[in-house]
Coordinates of C-alpha atoms and ligand atoms in Angstrom, one line a residue:
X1 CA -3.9 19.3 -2.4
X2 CA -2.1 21.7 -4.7
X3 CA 1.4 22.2 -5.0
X4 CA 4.2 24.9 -6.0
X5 CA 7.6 25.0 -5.9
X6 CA 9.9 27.7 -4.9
X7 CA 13.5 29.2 -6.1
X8 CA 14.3 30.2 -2.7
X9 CA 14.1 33.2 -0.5
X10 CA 12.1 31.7 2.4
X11 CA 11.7 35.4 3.9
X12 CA 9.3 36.4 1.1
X13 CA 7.4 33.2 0.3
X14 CA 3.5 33.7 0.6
X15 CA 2.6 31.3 2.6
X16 CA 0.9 30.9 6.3
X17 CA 3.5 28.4 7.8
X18 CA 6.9 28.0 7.1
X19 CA 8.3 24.5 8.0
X20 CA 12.3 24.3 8.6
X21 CA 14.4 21.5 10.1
X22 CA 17.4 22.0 12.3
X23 CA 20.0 19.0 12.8
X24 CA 21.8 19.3 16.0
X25 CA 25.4 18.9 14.8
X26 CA 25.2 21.2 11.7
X27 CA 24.9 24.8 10.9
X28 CA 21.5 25.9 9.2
X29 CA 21.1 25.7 5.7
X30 CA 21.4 28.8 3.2
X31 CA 17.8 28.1 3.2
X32 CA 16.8 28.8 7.0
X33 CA 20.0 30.9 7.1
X34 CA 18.5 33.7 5.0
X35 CA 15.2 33.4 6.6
X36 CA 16.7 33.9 9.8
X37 CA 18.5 36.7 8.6
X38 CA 15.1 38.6 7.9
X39 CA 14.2 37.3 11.9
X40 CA 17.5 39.7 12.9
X41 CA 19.1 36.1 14.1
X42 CA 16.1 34.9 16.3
X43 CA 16.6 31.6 15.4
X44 CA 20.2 31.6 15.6
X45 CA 19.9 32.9 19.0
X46 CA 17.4 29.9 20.0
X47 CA 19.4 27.5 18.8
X48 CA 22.2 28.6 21.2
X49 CA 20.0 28.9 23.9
X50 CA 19.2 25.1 23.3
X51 CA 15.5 26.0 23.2
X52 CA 15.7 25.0 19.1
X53 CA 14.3 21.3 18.9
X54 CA 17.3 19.4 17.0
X55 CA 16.6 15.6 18.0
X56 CA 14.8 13.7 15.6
X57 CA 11.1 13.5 16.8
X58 CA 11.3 17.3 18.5
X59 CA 9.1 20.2 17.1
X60 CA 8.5 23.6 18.0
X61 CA 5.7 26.1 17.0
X62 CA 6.8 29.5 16.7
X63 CA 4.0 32.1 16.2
X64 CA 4.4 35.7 15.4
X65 CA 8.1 36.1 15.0
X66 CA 9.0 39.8 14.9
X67 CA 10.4 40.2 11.2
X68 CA 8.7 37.0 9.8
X69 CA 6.2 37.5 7.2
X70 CA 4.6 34.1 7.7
X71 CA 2.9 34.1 11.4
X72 CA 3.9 30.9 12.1
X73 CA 7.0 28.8 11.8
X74 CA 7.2 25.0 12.5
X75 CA 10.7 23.6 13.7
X76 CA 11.5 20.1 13.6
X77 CA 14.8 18.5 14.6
X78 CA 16.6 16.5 12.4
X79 CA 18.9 14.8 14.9
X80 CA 22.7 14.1 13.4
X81 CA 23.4 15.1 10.0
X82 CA 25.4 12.0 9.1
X83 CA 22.4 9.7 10.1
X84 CA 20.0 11.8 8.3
X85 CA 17.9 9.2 5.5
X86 CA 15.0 9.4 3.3
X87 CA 13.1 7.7 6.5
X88 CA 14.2 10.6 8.9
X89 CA 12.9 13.4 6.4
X90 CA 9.4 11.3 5.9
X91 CA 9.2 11.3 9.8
X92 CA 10.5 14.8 10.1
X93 CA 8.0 16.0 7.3
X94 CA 4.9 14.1 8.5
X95 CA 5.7 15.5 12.2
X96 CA 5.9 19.0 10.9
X97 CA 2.5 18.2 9.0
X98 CA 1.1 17.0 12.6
X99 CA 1.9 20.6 13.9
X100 CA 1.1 22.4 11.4
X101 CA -2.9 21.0 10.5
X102 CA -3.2 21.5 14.7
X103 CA -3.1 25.5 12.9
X104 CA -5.7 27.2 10.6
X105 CA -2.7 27.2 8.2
X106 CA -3.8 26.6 4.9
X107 CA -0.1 27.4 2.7
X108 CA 2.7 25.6 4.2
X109 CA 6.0 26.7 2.4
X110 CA 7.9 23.4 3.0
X111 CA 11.5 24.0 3.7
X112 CA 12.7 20.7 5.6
X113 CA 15.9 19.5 3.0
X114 CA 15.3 16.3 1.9
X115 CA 18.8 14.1 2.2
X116 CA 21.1 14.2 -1.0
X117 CA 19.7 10.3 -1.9
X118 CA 16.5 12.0 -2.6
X119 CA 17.3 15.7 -3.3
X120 CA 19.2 14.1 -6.3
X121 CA 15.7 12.1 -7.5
X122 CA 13.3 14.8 -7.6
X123 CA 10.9 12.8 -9.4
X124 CA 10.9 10.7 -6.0
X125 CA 10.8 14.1 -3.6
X126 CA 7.9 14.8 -5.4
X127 CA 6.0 11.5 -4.8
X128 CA 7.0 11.3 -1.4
X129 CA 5.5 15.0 -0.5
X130 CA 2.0 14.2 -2.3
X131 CA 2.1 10.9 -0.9
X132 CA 3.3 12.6 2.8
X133 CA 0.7 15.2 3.0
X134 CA -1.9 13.5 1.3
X135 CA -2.3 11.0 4.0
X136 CA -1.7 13.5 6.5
X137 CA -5.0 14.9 5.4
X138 CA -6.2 11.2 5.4
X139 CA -9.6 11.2 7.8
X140 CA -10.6 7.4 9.0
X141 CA -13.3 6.0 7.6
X142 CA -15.0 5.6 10.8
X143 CA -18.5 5.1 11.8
X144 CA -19.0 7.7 14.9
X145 CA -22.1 9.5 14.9
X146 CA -20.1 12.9 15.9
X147 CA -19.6 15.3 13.3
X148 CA -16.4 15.1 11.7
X149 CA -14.1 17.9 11.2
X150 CA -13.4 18.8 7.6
X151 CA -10.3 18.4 6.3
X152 CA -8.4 21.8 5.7
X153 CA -7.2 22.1 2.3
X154 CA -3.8 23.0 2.1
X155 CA -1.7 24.2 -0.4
X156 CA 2.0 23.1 -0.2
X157 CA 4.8 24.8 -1.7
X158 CA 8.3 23.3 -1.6
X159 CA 11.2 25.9 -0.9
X160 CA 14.7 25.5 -2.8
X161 CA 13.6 23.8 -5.6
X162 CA 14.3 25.0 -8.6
X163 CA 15.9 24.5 -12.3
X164 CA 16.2 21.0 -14.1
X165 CA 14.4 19.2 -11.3
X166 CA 11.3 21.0 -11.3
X167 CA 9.8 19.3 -14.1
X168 CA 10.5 15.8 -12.6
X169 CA 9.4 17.2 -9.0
X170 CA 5.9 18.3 -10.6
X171 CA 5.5 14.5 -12.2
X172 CA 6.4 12.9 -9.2
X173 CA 3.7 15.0 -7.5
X174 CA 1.2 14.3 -9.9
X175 CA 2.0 10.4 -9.3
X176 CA 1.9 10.7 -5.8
X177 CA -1.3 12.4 -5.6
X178 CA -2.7 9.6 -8.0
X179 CA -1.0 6.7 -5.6
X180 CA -2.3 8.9 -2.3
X181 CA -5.5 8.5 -4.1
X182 CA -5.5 5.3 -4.4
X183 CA -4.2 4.3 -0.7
X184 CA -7.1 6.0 0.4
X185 CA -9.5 4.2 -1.5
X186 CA -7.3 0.8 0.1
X187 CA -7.3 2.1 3.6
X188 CA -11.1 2.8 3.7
X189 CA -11.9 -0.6 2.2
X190 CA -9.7 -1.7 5.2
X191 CA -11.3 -0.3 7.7
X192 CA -14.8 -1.1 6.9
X193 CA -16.0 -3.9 8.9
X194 CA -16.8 -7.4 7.3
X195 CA -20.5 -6.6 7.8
X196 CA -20.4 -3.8 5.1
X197 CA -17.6 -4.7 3.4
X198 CA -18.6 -8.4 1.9
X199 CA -17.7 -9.9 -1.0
X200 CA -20.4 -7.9 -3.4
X201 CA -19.2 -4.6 -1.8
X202 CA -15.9 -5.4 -3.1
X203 CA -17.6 -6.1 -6.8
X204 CA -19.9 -3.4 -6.5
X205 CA -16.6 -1.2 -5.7
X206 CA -15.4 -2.8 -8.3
X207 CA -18.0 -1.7 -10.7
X208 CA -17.8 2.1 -9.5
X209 CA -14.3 2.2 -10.9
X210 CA -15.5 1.0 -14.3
X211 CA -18.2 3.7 -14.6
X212 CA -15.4 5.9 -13.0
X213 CA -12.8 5.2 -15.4
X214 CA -13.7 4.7 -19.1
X215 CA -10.0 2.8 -19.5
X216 CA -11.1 -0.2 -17.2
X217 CA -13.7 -2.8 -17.9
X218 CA -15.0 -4.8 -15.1
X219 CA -16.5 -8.4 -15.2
X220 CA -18.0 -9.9 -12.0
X221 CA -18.6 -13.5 -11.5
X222 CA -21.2 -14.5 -9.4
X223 CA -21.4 -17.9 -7.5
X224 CA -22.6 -19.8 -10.4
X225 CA -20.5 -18.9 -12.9
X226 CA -17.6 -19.1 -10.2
X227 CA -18.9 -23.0 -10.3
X228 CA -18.9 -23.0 -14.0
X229 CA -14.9 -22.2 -13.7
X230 CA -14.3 -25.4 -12.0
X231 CA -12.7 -22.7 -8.9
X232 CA -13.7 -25.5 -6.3
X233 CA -11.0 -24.6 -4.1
X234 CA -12.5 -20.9 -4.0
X235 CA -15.6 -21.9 -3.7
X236 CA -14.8 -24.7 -0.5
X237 CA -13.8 -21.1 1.3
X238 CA -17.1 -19.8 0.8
X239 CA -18.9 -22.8 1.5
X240 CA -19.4 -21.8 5.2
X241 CA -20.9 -18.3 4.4
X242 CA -24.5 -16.6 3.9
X243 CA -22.3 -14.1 1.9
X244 CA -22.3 -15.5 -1.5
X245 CA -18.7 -15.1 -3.6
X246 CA -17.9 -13.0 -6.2
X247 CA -14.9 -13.3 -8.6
X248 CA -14.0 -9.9 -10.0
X249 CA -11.5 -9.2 -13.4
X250 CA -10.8 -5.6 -14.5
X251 CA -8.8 -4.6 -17.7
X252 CA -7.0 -1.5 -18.3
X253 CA -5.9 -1.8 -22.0
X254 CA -3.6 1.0 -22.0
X255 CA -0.8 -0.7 -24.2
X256 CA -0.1 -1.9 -27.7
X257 CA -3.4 -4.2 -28.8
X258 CA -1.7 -7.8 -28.2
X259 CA 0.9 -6.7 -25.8
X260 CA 1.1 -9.3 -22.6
X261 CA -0.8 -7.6 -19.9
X262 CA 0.5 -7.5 -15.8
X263 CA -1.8 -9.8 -14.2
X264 CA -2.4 -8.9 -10.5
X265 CA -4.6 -11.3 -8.0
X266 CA -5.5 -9.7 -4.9
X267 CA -6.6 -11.7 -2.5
X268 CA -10.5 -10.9 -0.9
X269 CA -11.4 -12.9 2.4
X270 CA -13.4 -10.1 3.4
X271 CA -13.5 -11.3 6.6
X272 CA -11.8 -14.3 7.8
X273 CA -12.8 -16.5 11.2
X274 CA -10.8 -19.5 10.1
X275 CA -14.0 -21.2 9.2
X276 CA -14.3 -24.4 11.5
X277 CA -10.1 -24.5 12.0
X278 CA -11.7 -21.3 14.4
X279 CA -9.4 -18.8 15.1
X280 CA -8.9 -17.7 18.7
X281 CA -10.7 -14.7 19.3
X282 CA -8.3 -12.7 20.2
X283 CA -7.8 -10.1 17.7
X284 CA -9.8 -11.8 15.4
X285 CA -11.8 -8.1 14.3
X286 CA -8.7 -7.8 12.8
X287 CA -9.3 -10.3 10.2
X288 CA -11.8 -7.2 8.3
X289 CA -8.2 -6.6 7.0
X290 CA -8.1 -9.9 5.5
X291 CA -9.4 -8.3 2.1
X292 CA -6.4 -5.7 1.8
X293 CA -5.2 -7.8 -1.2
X294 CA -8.2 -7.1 -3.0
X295 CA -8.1 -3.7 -1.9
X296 CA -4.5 -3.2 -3.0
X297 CA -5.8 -4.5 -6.1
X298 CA -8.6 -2.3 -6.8
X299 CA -6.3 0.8 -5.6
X300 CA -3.4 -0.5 -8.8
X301 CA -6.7 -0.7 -10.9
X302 CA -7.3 3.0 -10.0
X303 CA -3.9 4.6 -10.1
X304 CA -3.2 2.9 -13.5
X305 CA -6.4 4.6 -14.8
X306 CA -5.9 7.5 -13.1
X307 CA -2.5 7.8 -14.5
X308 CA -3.8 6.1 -17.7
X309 CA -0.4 4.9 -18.2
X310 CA 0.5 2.8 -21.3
X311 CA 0.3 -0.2 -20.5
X312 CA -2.1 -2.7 -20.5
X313 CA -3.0 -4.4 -16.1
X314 CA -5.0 -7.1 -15.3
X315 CA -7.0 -7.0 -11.9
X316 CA -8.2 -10.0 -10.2
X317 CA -9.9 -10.6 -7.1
X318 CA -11.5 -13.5 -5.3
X319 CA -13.7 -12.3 -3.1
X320 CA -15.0 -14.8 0.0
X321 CA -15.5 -14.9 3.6
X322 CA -14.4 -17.6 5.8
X323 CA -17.4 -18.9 7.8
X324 CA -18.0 -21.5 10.0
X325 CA -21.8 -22.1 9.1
X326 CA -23.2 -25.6 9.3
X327 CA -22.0 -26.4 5.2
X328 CA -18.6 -25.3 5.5
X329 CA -15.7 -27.5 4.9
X330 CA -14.1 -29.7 7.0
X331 CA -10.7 -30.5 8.1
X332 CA -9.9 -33.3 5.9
X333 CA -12.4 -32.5 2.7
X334 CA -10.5 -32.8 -0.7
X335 CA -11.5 -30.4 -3.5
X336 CA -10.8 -30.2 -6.9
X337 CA -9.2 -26.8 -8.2
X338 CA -9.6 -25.2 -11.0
X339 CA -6.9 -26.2 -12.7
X340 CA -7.6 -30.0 -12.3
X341 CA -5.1 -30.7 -9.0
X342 CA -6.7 -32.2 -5.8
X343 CA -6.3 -30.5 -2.6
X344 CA -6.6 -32.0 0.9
X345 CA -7.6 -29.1 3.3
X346 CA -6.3 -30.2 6.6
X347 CA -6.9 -26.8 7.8
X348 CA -9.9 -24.2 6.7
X349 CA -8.2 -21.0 8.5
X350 CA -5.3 -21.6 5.4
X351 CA -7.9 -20.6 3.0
X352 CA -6.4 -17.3 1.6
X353 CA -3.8 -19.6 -0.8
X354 CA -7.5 -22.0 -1.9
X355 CA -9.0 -18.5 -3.1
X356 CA -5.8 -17.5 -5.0
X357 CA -4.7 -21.0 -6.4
X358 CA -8.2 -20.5 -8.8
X359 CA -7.7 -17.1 -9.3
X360 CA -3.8 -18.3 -10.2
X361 CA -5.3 -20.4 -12.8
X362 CA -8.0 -18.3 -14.3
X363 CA -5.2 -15.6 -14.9
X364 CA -3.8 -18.5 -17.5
X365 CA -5.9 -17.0 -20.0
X366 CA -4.4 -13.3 -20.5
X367 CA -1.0 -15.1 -21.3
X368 CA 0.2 -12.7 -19.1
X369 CA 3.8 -10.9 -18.9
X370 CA 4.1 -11.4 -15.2
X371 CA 1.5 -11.6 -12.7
X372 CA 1.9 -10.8 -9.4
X373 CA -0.5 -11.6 -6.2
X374 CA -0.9 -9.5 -2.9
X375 CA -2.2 -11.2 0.1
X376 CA -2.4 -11.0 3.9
X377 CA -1.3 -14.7 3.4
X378 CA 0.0 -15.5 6.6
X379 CA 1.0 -14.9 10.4
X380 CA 4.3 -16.7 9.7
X381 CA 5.2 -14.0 7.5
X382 CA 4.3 -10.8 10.7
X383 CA 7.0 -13.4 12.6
X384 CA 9.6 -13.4 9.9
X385 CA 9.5 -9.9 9.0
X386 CA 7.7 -8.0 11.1
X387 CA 5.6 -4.9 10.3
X388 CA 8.0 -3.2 8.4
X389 CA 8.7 -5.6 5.4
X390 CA 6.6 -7.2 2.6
X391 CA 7.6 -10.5 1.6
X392 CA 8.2 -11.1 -2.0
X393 CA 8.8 -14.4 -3.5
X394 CA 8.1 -16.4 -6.7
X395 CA 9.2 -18.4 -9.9
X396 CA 11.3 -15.7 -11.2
X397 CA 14.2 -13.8 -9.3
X398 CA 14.0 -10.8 -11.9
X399 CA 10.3 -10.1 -11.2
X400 CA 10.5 -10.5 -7.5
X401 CA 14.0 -8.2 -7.8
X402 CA 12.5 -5.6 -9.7
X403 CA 9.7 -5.6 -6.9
X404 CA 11.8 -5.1 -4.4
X405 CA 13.5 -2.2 -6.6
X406 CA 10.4 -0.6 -6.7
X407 CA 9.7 -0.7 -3.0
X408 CA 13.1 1.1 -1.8
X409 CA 12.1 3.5 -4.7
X410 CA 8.8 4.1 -3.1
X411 CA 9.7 4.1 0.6
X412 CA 7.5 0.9 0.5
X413 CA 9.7 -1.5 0.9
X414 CA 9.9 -5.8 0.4
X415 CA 12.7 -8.1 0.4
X416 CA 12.7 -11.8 -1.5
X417 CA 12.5 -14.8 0.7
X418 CA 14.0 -18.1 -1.1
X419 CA 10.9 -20.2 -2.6
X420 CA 13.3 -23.4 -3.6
X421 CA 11.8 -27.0 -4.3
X422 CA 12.3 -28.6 -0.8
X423 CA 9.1 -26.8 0.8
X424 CA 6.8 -28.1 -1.8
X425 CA 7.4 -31.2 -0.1
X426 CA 6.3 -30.2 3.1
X427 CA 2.6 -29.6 1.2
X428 CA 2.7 -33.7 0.9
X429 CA -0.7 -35.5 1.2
X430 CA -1.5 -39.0 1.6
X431 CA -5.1 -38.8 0.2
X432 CA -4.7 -35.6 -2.9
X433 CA -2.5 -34.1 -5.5
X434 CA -1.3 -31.9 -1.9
X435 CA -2.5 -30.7 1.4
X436 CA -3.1 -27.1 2.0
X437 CA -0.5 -26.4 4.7
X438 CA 3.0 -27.3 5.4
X439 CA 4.0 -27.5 8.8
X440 CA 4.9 -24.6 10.7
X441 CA 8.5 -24.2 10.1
X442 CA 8.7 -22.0 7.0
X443 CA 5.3 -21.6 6.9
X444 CA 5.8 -17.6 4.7
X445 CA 7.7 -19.7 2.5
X446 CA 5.3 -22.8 1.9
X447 CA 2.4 -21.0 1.6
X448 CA 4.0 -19.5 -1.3
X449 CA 4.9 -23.0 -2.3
X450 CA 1.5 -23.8 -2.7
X451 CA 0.8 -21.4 -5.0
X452 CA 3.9 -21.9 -6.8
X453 CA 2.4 -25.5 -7.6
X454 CA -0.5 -23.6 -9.7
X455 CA 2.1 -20.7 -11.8
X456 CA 4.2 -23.4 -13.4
X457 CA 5.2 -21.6 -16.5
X458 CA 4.5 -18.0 -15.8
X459 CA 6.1 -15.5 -14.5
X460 CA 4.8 -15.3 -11.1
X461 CA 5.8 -13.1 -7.7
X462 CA 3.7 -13.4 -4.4
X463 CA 3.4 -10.7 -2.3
X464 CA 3.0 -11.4 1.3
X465 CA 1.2 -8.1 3.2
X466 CA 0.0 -9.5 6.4
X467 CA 2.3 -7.8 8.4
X468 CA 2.7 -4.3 6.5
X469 CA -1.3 -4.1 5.1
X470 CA -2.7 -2.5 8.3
X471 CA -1.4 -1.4 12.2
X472 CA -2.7 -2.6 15.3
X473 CA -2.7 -1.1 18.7
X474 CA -4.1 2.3 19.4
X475 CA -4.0 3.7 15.8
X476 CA -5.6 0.6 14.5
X477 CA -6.1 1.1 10.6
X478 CA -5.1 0.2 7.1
X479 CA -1.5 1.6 5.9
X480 CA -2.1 1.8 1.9
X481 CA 0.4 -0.5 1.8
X482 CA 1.6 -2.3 -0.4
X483 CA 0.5 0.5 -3.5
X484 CA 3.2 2.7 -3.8
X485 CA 5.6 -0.3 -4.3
X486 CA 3.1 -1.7 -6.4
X487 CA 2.5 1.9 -8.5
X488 CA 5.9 2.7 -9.2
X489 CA 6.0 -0.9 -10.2
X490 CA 3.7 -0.7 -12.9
X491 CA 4.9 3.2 -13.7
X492 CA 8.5 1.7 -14.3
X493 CA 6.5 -1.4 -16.8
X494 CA 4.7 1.7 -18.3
X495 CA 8.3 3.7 -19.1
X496 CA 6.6 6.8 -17.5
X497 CA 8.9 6.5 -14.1
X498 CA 12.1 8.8 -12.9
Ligands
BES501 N1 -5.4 -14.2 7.0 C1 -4.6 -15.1 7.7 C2 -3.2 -14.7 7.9 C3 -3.0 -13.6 8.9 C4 -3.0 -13.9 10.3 C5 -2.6 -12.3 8.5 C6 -2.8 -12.9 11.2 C7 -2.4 -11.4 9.5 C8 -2.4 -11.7 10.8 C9 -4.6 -16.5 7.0 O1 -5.7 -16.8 6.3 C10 -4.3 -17.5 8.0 O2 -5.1 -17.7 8.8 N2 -3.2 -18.2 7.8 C11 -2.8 -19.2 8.8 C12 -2.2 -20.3 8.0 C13 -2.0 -21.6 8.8 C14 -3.3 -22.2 9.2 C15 -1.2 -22.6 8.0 C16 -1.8 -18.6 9.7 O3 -1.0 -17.8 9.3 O4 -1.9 -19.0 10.9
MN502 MN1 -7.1 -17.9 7.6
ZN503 ZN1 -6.9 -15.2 5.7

């Protein structure tokens, strides 16, 4: 992906596709305006006709315009001006990017006006195109045996932009190809089956980024040193498997020497069956996703090197799958964690917060600044929110705030749900220190209670990604969420955002 931007003049840009948008209430923009101009008023003229797409969704190819130095031209209606949002310009944009990779186009001159909210943040127009056409390119990581089609390489160059912004507009690209870099690497981790993708894959990915990136250095634990953390809780999960665990920690010293690092746990059940509290087999293939945690881990790991921003990360990730074999653990077994509290586990499929309560502990040691863990924790949280949200909770409003901030930044977004005291008592136990689930009432929320029992004393957020991580249905696949909320995050730690 390479990028430009443009003064203005859409009539004489180079380029082999011009995209425009058209809202349906408003005249065109001095942009489209004097492009049309050069067309002798063709567009005008369709637009009167009605044969102009103006709804929101609508696109049109136009090819060979007489007057039009580009041969092709890619409509896409914006619907109503005064509803127009940053969401309705990433749908329009993406749509126009559907049309126009159909083409042998290989220079789009991107014209679509973003609204004032983010005309105004160029430093944010520019992450959102990168990130926008970078995943457009995006090819799934697929196994069919059919030759794949290579991805065109395509050059985009952003018309009207021009003066003070430009600098900002250029950074923001930059990031956003580094954070569109990342999601890929999170997607394709996503999408590999539990087969290929087991808990050494995720170390041995692990260990490619180190030899990648000369910032990061990568330690991986394997089962007995695991032991020799006292991480019973992790290692109960993994009990069940032929897949042996791996514990992975990464460290990007980008900061001042002794400065607190950000500590981020990523959850890694590379594939979870519930162990013997079986899960019903519905969509249970979809538990290959159950690692995206990890993988949104890794990704931060990668954009924070690529970016080498100054600041100094911390990258965790417990890696285990969830197995049912014959030395698994039962409903009922009690386990000692790692940092000394018993834990009934009435229910082995709850086994994401048992990974993450060691992992918790272990990150004790960096005395962190914050430290923040991303999980496809539960299926309470797909019913609270949905697919559209993350949920964000913790110890400390201000972190879990300032993650929010960063996801309506990023177009990625989260929203706190209340952790207060009264669900750590649903976590009760007559037999250990606590049981590992709570009920089902509130059950986003007391999850996160569980692992607020191990981050007494830190400053600790808990990301919730089960419903935002990947899509099911007919474009089954990982999103590359949650990293952009999670880059500009650590951009805005490192000073180096808008
Ligand atoms: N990985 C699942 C959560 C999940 C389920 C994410 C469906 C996305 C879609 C997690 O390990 C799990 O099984 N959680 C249980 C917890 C329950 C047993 C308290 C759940 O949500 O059902
Ligand atoms: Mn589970
Ligand atoms: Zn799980």
């Amino acid at each position: 992906m390479h990028f430009e931007s443009l003064p203005s003049s859409l009539s004489r840009v180079r380029a082999d596709c011009i995209a425009i948008g058209v809202h349906d209430d408003e005249a065109f923009s001095p942009l489209v305006l004097e492009l049309d101009k050069a067309l002798g008023g063709k567009l005008k003229a369709l637009k009167t006709r009605g044969d102009l797409p103006t709804r929101a969704g609508e696109s049109l190819l136009l090819l060979d315009l007489p007057g039009a130095r580009t041969p092709r031209i890619v409509v896409v209606g914006l619907g109503a001006a005064a509803n127009f949002s940053r969401r309705g310009w990433r749908k329009a944009v993406s749509s126009a990017l559907g049309v126009v990779l159909r083409t042998l186009s290989a220079r789009l001159a991107l014209a679509i006006e973003p609204p004032a909210e983010l005309a105004e943040r160029p430093y944010y127009l520019g992450r959102a195109i990168a990130e926008l056409t970078h995943s457009a390119l995006y090819r799934t990581n697929d196994l069919k045996t059919a030759r794949k089609p290579r991805a065109p390489a395509l050059a985009a160059v952003l018309a009207g932009s021009a003066g003070a912004g430009v600098a900002a507009l250029r950074r923001g690209f930059d990031h956003g190809s580094a954070v569109a870099g990342g999601m890929d690497l999170l997607r394709n981790l996503g999408n590999l089956p539990g087969n290929i993708c087991t808990p050494r894959y995720l170390a041995a990915q692990a260990k490619q980024l180190g030899s990648t990136y000369r910032s990061l250095k990568v330690k991986v634990l394997d089962e007995a040193a695991i032991r020799r953390q006292g991480m019973g809780c992790l290692l109960a999960v993994s009990a069940g498997s032929a897949q042996p665990p791996r514990f992975i920690a990464i460290e990007h010293r980008g900061g001042k020497a002794g400065a607190a690092p950000v500590v981020l746990v990523g959850k890694g059940v590379t594939f979870d069956t519930g162990g013997i509290s079986l899960k019903d087999p519905g969509a249970m293939d979809e538990m290959k996703y159950d690692m995206c945690g990890a993988g949104s881990v890794l990704a931060a790991m990668q954009v924070v090197a690529e970016l080498r921003l100054p600041i100094n990360v911390v990258g965790l990730v417990a890696a285990v799958e969830n197995m049912p074999g014959s030395r698994a653990t039962r409903p009922g077994d009690i386990v000692t964690s790692a940092a000394g509290l018993s834990v009934e586990i009435l229910n082995t499929d709850a086994e994401g917060r048992l990974i993450l309560c060691d992992a918790l502990h272990y990150a004790r040691r960096y005395k962190p600044a914050a430290v923040i863990d991303i999980a496809t924790l539960t299926g309470a949280c797909v019913i609270a929110l949905g697919h559209h949200i993350t949920g964000i909770m913790g110890n400390d409003d201000a972190l879990a705030q300032e993650l929010v901030q960063a996801g309506n930044r990023a177009d990625d977004r989260g929203w706190q749900l209340p952790l207060t005291d009264e669900y750590a008592e649903q976590l009760k136990s007559n037999f250990a220190d606590m049981a590992n689930i709570g009920g089902r009432d509130g059950g986003v929320i007391t999850a996160g209670a569980f692992l607020g029992k191990f981050t007494k004393g830190l400053s600790w957020a808990h990301m919730d990604i089960a419903g935002t991580a990947w899509v099911s249905g007919a474009q089954k696949g990982g999103t590359g969420r949650p990293l952009p909320l999670l880059a500009d995050f650590l951009i805005q730690r490192a000073g180096r955002g808008a």
